[in-house]
Short mmCIF file of C-alpha atoms in Angstrom, two decimals:
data_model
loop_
_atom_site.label_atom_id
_atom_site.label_comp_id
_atom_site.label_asym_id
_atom_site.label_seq_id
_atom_site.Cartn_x
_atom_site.Cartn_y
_atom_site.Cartn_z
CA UNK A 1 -58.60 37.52 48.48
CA UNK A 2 -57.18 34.85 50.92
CA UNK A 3 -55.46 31.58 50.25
CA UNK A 4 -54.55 30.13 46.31
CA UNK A 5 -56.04 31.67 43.52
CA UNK A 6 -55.86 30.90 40.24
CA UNK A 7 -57.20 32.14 36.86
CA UNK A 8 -59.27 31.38 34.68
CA UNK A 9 -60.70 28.81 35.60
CA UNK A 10 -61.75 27.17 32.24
CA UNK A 11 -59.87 27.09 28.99
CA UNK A 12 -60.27 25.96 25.63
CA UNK A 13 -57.65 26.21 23.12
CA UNK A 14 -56.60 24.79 19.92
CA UNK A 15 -52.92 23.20 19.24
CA UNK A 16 -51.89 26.00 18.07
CA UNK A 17 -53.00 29.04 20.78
CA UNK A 18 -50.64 30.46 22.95
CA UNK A 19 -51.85 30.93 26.52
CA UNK A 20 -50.88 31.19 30.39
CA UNK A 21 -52.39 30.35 33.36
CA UNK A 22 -51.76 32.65 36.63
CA UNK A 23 -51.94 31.37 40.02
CA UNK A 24 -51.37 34.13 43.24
CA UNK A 25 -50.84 32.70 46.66
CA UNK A 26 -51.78 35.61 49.69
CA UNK A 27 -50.61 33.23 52.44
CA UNK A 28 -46.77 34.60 52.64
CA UNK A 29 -45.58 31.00 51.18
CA UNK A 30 -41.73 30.74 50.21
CA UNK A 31 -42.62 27.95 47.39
CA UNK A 32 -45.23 27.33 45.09
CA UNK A 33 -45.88 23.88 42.64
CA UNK A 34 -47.74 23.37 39.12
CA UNK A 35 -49.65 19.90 39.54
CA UNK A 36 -51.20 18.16 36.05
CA UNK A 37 -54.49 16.50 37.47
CA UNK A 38 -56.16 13.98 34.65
CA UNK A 39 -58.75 11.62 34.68
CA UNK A 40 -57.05 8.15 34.77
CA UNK A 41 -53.46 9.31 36.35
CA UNK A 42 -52.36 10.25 40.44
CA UNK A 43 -51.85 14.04 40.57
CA UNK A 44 -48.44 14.49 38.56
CA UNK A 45 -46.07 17.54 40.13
CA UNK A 46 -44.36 19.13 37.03
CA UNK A 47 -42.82 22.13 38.60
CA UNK A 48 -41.49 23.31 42.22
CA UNK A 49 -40.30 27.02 43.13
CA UNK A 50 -39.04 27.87 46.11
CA UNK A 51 -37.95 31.45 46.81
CA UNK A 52 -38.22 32.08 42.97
CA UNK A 53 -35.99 29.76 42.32
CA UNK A 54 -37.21 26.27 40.42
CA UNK A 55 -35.80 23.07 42.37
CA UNK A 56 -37.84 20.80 40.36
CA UNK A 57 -38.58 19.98 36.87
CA UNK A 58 -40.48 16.53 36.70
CA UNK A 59 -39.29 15.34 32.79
CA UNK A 60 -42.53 17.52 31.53
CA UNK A 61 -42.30 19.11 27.52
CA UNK A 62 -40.90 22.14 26.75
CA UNK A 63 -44.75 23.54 25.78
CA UNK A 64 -45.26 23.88 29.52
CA UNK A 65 -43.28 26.80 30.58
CA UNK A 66 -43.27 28.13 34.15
CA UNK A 67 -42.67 31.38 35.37
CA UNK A 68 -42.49 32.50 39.03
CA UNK A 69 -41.82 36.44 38.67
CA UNK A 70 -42.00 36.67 42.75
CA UNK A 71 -42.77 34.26 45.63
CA UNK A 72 -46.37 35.20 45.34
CA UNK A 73 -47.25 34.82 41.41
CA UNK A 74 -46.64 31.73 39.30
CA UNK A 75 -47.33 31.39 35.58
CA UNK A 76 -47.67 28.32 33.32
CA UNK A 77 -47.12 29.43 29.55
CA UNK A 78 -48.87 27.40 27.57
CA UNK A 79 -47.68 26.74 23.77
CA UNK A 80 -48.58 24.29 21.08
CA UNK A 81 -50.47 21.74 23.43
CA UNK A 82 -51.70 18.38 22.15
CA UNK A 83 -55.34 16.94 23.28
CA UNK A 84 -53.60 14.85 25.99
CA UNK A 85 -52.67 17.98 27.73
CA UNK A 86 -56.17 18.48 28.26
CA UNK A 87 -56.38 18.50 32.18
CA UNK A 88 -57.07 19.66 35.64
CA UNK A 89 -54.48 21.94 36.48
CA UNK A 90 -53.56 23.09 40.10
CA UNK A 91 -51.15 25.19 42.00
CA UNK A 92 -50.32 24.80 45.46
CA UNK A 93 -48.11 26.68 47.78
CA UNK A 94 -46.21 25.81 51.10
CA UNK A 95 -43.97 28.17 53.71
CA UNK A 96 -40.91 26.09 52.44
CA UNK A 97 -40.36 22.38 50.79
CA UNK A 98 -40.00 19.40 51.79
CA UNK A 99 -41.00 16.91 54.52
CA UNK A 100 -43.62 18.29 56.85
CA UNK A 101 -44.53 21.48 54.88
CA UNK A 102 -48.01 21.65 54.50
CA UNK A 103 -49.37 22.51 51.06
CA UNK A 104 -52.08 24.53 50.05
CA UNK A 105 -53.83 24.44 46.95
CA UNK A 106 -56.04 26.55 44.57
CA UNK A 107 -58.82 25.59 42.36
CA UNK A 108 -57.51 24.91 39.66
CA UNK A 109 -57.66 25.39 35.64
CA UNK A 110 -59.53 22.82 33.71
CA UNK A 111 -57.76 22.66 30.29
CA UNK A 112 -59.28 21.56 27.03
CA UNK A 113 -57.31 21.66 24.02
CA UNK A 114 -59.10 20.94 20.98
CA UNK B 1 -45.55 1.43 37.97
CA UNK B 2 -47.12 3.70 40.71
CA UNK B 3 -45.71 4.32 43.93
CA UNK B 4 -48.68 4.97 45.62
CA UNK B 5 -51.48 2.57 45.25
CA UNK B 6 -55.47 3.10 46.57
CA UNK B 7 -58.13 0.62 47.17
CA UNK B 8 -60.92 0.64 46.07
CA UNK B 9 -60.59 2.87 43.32
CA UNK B 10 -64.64 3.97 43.74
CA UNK B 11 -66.71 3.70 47.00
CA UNK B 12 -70.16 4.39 47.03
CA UNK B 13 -72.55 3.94 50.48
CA UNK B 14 -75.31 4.80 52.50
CA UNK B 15 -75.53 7.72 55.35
CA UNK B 16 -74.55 6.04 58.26
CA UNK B 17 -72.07 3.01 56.99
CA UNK B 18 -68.39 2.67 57.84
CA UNK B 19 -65.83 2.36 55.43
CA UNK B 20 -62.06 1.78 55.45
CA UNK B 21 -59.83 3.13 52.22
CA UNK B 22 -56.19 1.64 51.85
CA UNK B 23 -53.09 3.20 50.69
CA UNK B 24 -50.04 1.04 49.80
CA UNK B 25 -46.45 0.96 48.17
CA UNK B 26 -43.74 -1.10 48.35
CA UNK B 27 -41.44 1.75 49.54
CA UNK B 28 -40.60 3.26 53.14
CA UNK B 29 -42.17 7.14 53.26
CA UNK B 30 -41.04 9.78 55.84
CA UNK B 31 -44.22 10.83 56.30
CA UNK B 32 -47.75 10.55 54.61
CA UNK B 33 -50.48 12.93 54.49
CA UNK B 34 -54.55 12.63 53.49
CA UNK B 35 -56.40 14.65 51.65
CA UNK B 36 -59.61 15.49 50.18
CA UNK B 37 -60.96 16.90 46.90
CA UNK B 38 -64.37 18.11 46.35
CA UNK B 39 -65.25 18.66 42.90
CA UNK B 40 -64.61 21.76 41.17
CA UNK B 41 -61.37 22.47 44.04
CA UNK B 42 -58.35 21.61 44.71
CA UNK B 43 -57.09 18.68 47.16
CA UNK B 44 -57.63 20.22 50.96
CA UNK B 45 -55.09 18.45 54.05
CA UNK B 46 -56.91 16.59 56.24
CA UNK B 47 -53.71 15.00 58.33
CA UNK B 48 -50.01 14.01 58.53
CA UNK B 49 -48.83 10.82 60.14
CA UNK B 50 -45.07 10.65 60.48
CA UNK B 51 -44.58 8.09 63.19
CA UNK B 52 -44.67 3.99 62.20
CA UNK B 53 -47.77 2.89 63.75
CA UNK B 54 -49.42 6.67 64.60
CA UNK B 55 -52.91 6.87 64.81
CA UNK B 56 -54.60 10.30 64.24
CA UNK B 57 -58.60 11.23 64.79
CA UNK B 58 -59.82 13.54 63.33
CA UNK B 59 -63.79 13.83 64.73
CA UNK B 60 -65.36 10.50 62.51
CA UNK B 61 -61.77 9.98 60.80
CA UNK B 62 -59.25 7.69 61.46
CA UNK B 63 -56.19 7.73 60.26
CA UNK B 64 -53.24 5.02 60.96
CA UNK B 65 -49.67 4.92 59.40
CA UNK B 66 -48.50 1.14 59.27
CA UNK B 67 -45.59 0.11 61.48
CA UNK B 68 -43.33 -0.13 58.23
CA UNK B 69 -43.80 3.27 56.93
CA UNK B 70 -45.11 1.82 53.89
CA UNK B 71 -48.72 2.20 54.22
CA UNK B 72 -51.58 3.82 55.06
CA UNK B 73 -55.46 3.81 56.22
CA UNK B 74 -58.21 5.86 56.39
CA UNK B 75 -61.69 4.77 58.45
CA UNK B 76 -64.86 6.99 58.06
CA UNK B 77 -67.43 6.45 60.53
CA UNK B 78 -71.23 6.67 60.13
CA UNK B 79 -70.13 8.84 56.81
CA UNK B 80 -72.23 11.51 55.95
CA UNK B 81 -72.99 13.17 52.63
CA UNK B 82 -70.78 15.47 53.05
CA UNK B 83 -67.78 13.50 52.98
CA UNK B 84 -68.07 12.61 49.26
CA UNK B 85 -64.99 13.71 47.54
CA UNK B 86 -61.84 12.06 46.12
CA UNK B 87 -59.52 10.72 48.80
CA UNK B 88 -56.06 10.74 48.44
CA UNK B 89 -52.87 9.63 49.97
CA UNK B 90 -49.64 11.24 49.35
CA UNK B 91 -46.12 11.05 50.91
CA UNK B 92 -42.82 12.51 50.45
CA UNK B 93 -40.16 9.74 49.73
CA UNK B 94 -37.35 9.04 52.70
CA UNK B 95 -34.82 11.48 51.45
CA UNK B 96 -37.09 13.97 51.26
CA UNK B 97 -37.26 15.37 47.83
CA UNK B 98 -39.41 13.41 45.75
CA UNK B 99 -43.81 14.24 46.44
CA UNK B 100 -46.03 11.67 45.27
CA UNK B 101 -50.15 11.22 45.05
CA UNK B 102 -51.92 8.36 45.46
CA UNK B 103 -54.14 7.47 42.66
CA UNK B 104 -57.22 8.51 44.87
CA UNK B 105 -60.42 6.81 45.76
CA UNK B 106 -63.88 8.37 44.76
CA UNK B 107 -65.98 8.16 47.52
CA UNK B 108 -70.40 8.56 47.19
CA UNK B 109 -72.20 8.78 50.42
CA UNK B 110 -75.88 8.69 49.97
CA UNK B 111 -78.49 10.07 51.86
#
């Protein structure tokens, strides 16, 4: 596997499901980001780690709850979402943060809570 | 209000037209980067301007960062159908720890 992975890459879930969605960066990157992608909004950055640590927290609900274990795995827990959570969701890594660091993204999830 | 605004929103053309998208704020940026999303993946760099008034090519891409720092374009010649995607602008904000996204253009090309 090269580059930004991320699984799965579809979800539905109901209000009430408990879930988490893994992303795994093989690139050596020091810092890795949770972006919120939706249909009528810019890209929205909710979360930044950088060498495990989190340096940014973007005002987003306590449902979404990251989880960066090591430099190379992040986690998004996922608890008692509302339909307007329904979204594209992306992670992205880069070798530090910052102005000029280049980052590189996965797939994505694509969220549906029903 | 958003910081980084695109125009158009939607482009859709021939094979073989030219086309110009526009990104613009009201606030100075360090630098400013392009990118492009193809459905089903995640935004992919194309380039980062960091100098007012740099120009970057990138084979039938242009890219130009105004003199101001403020905003951006992106020209497309003789597009192809493989440069359909979402197009979007995104900068980091002068002190260096804020990352914004534009909100994107949707370009068609069509054979």
């Amino acid at each position: 596997e090269t580059g930004v992975t991320q699984t799965p890459r579809h979800l539905v879930m109901g209000m009430t499901n408990k879930k988490s969605l893994k992303c795994e960066q093989h690139l050596g990157h020091n810092a890795m980001y949770w972006y919120k992608q939706s249909a009528k909004k810019p890209l929205e950055l909710m979360f930044v780690y950088s060498l495990e640590e989190r340096v940014e927290n973007n005002s987003v609900p306590s449902r979404f709850s990251p989880e960066c274990p090591n430099s190379s795995h992040l986690f998004l827990h996922l608890h008692t979402l509302q339909p307007e959570d329904s979204a594209l969701y992306l992670c992205a890594s880069s070798q530090g943060t910052g102005i000029g660091y280049e980052q590189y993204f996965g797939p994505g999830t694509r969220l549906t809570v029903t | 209000t958003q910081l980084l605004e695109q125009s158009p929103q939607f482009l859709s053309i021939q094979e073989g037209e030219n086309l110009t998208v526009y990104c613009n704020s009201s606030s100075v940026f360090s630098s400013l980067q392009w990118y492009r999303q193809e459905p089903g993946e995640g935004p992919v760099l194309l380039v980062t301007v960091v100098t007012g008034g740099e120009v970057k090519k990138l084979k039938r891409l242009t890219f130009q960062f105004g003199d101001a720092r403020k905003d951006s374009s992106l020209h497309i010649t003789a597009a192809q159908p493989g440069d359909t995607g979402l197009y979007l602008c995104a900068a980091w904000s002068n002190t260096g720890n804020q990352f914004y996204f534009g909100t994107g253009t949707s370009l068609t090309v069509i054979p």
